[in-house]
CSV table of C-alpha atoms and ligand atoms in Angstrom, one decimal:
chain,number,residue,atom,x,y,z
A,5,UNK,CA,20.9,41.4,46.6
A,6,UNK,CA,18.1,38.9,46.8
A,7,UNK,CA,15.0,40.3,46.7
A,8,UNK,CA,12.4,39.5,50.1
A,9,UNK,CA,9.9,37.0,48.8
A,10,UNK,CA,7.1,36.2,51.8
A,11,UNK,CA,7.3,32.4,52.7
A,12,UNK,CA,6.1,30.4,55.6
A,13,UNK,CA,10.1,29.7,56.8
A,14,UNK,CA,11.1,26.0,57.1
A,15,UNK,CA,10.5,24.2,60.5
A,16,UNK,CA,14.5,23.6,61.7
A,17,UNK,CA,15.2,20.1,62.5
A,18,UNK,CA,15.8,18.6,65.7
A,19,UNK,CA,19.1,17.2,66.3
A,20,UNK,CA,17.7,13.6,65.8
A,21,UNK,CA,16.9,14.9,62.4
A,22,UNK,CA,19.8,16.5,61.7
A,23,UNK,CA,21.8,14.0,62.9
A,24,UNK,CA,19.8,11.5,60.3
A,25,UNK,CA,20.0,14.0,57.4
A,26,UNK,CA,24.1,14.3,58.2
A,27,UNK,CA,24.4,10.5,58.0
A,28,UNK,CA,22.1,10.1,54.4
A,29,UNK,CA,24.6,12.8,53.4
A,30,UNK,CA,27.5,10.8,54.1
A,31,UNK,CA,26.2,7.9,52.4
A,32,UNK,CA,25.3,10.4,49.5
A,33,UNK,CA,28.8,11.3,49.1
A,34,UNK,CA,30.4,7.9,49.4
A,35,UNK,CA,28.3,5.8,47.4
A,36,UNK,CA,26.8,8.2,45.0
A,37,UNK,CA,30.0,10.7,44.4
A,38,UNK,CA,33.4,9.8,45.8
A,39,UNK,CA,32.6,6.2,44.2
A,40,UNK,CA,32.0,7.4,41.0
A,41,UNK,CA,34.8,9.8,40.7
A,42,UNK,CA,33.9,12.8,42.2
A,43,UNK,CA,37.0,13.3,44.4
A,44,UNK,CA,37.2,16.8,44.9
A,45,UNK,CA,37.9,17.4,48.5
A,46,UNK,CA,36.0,20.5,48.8
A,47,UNK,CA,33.2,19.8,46.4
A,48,UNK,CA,32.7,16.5,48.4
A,49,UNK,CA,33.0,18.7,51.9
A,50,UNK,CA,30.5,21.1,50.4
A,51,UNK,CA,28.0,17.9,49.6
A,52,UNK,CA,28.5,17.0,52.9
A,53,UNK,CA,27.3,20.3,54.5
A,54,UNK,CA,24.6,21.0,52.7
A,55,UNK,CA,21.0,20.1,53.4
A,56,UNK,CA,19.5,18.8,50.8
A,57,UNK,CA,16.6,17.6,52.0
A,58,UNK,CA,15.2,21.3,52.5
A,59,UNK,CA,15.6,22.0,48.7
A,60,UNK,CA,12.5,19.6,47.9
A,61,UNK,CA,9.2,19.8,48.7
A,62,UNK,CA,8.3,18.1,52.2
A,63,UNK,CA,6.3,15.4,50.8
A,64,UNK,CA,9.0,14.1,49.3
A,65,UNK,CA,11.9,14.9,51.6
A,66,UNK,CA,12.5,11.8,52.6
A,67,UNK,CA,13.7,10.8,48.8
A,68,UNK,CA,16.2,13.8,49.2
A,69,UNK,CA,19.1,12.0,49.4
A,70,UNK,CA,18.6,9.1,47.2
A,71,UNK,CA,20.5,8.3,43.8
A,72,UNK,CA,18.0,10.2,41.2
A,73,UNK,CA,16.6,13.5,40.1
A,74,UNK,CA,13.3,15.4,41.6
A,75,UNK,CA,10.5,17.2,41.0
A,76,UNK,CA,10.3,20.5,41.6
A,77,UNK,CA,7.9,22.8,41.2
A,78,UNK,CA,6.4,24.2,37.8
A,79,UNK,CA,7.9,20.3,35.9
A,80,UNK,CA,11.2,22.0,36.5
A,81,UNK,CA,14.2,19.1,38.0
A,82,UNK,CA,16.6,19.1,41.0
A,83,UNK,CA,19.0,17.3,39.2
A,84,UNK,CA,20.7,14.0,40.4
A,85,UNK,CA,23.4,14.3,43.4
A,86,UNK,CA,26.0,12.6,41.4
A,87,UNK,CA,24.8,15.4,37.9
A,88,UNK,CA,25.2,18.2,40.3
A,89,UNK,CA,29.1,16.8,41.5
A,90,UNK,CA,30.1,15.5,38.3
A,91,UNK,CA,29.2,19.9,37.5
A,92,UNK,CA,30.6,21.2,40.3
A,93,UNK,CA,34.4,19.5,39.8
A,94,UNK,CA,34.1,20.3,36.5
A,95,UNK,CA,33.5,24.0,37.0
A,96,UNK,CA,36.3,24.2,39.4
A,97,UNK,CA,34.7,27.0,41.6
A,98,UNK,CA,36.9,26.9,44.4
A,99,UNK,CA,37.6,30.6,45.1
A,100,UNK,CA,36.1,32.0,41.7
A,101,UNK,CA,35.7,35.6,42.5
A,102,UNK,CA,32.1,35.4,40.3
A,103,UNK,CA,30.1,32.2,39.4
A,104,UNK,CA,27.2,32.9,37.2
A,105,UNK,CA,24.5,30.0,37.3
A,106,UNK,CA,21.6,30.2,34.7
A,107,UNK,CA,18.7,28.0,36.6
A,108,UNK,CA,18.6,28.4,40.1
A,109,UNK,CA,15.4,25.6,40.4
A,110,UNK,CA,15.2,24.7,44.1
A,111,UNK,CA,19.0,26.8,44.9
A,112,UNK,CA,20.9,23.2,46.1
A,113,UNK,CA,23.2,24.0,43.3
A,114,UNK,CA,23.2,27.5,43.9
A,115,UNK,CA,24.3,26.6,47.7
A,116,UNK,CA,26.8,24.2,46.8
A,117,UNK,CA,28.5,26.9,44.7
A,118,UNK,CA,28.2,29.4,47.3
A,119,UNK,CA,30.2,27.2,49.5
A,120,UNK,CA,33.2,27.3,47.3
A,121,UNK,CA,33.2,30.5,45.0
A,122,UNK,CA,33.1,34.2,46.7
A,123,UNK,CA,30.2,34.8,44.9
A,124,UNK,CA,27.2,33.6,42.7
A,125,UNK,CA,24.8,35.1,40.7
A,126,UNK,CA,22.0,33.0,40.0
A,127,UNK,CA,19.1,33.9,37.4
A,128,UNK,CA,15.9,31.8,37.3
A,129,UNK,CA,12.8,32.1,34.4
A,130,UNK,CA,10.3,31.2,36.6
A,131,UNK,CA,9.4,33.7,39.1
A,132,UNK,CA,8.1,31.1,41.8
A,133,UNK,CA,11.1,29.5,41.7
A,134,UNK,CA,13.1,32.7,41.6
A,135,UNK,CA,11.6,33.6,44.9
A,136,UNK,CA,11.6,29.8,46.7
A,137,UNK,CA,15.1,29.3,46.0
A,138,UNK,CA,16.3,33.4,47.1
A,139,UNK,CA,14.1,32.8,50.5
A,140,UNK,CA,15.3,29.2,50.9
A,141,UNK,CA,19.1,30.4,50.6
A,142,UNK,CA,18.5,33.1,52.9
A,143,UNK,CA,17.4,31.0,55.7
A,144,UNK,CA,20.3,28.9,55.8
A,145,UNK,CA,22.3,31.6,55.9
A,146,UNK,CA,24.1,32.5,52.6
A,147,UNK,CA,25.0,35.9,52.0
A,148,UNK,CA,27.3,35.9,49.1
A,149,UNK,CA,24.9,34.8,46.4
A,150,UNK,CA,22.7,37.6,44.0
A,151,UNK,CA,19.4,36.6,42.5
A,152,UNK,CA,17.4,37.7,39.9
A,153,UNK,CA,14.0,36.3,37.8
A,154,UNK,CA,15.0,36.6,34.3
A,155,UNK,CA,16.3,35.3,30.8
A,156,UNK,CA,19.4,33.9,31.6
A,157,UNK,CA,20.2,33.1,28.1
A,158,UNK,CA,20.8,36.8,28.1
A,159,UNK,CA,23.4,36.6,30.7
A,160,UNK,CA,23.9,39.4,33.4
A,161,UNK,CA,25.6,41.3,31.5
A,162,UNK,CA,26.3,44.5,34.6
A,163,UNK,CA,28.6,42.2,36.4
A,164,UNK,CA,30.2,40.4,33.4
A,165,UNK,CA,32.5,39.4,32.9
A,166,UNK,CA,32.5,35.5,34.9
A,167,UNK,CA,35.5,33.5,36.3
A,168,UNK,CA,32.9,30.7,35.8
A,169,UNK,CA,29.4,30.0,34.6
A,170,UNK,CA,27.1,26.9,35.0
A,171,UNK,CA,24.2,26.4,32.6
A,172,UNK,CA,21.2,23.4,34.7
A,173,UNK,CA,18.9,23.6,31.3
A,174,UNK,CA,19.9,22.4,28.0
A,175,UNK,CA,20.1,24.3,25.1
A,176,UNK,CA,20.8,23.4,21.3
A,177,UNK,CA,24.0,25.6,21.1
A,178,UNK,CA,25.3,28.3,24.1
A,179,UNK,CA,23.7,31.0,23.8
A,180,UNK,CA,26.4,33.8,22.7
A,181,UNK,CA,25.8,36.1,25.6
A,182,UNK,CA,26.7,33.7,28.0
A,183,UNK,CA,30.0,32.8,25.8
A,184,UNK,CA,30.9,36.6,25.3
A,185,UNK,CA,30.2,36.9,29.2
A,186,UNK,CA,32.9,34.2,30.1
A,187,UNK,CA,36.3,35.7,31.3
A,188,UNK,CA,39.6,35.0,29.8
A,189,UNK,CA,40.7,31.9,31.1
A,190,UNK,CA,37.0,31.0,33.0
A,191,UNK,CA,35.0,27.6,32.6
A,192,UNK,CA,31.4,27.0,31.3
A,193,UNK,CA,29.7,23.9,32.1
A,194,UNK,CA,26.6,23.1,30.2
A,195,UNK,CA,24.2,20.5,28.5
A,196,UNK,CA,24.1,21.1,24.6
A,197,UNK,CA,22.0,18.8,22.3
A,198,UNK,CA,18.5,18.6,21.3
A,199,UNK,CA,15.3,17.8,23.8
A,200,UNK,CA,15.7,14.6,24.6
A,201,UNK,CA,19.6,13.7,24.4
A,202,UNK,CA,22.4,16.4,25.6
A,203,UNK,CA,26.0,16.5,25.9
A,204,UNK,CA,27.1,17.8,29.2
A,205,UNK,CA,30.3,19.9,27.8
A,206,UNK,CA,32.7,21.8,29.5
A,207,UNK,CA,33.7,25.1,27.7
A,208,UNK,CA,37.0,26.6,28.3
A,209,UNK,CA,38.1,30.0,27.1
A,210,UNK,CA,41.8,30.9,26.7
A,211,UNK,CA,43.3,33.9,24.9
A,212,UNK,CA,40.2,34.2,23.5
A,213,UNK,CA,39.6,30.7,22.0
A,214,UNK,CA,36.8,28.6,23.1
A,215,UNK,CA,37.1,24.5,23.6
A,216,UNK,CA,34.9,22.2,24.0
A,217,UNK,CA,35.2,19.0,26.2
A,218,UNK,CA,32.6,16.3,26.6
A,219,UNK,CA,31.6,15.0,29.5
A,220,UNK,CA,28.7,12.8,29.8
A,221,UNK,CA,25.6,12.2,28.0
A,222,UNK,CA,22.4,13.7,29.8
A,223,UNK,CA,18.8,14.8,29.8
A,224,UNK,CA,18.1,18.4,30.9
A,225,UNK,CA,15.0,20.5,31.0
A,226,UNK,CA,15.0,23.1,28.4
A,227,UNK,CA,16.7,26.6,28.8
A,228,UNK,CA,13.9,28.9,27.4
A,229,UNK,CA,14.9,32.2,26.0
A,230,UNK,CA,16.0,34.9,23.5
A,231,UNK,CA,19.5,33.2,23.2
A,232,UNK,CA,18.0,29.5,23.7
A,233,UNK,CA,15.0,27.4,23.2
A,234,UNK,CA,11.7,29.9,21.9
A,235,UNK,CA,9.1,27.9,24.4
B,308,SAH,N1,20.1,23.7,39.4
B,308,SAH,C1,18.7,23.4,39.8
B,308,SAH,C2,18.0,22.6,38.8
B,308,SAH,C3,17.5,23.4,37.7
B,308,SAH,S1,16.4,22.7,36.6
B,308,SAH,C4,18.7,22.8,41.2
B,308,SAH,O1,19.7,22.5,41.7
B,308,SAH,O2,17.6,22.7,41.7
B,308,SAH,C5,16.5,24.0,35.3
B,308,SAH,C6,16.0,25.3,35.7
B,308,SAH,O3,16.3,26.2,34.6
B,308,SAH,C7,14.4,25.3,35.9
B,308,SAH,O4,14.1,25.8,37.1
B,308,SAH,C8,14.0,26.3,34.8
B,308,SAH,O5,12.8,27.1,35.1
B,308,SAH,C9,15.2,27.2,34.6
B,308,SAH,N2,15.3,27.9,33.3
B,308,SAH,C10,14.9,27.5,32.0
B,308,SAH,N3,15.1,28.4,31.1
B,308,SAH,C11,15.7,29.4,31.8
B,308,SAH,C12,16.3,30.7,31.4
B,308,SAH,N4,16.2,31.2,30.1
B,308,SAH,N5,16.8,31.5,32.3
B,308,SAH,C13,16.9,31.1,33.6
B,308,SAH,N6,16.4,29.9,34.1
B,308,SAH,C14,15.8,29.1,33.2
């Protein structure tokens, strides 16, 4: 289970705000995912639920739902809406029993999942973030997500192995851990390539043989670890 982090908890919106956030979401999902092939009835049901205007920092809240990537803190990314779809379908985490993430960030992602899979473990590097994201989650609500600060180039290797894992840093190759840690017949979705150019790839694994589909050029931050980038 999540850990308690002390936070000052988000002000709830009004209903005029929510109301306004509801609507940028629909416009999110219309213009910025269904339109550019993300069709997935529950992924796009999931976009539409969650608020992703409380996974940024307040100042710049109202960018939350527009067509690009954020700040976080620590130079660390929320990525794009139309990133985190494009990952989402291909991950197929509609009633995965266990979804590993490697990244958590700000959680959106981490939320998303947890409206589709049973459940999601999510490991973070950066213990700020870690504790943001955990808090953040628990105030909306979500209960069937476990996080951790840690490598997660290393995996999480008690609860292995995964139905599904998603990767939100890029790494030069996957770290083996991660592949070993993949069930038999699961899906890995992750950016591979050097700094500055990746190639978001899905990764299937079937009697035992890993392939490799592309799926769209991308930039990631770096994954930083044992099995991954050294700093
Ligand atoms: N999915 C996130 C975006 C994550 S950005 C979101 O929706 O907000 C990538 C994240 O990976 C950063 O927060 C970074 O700190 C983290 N990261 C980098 N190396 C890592 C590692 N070895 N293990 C876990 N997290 C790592």
């Amino acid at each position: 289970m999540p850990e308690n982090h002390p936070r000052t908890p988000l002000p709830a919106d009004d209903d005029a705000d929510q109301e306004r956030h509801a609507r940028l979401r629909e416009r999110m999902v219309s213009e910025q995912l269904a339109a550019r092939g993300i069709t997935d009835p529950d992924a796009l049901r999931a976009f539409r639920k969650v608020p992703r205007h409380r996974f940024v920092d307040p100042s710049i809240q109202s960018k939350a739902y527009t067509d690009c990537a954020l700040p976080t803190e620590q130079g660390q990314t929320i990525s794009q809406p139309y990133i985190v779809g494009l990952m989402t379908q291909a991950l197929q985490p509609g009633g995965a029993r266990k979804v590993l993430e490697i990244g958590t960030g700000s959680g959106y992602q981490t939320a998303i999942l947890a409206e589709l899979a049973e459940h999601v473990f999510t490991i973070e590097r950066v213990s700020s973030l870690a504790g943001a994201a955990a808090a953040r989650l628990q105030e909306l609500g979500y209960t069937n997500f476990s996080s951790r600060q840690a490598d997660g180039s290393l995996g999480w290797p008690e609860e292995a192995p995964f139905d599904r894992i998603i990767v939100t840093a890029a790494t030069p190759e996957p770290p083996d851990p991660l592949l070993d840690q993949l069930a038999d017949g699961g899906r890995m979705v992750i950016p591979i390539g050097p700094r500055n150019s990746q190639e978001l790839t899905l990764i299937t694994k079937s009697g035992g043989k890993l392939r490799r589909t592309f799926l769209c050029a991308c930039i990631f931050v770096r994954l930083i670890g044992q099995a991954a980038w050294k700093q």
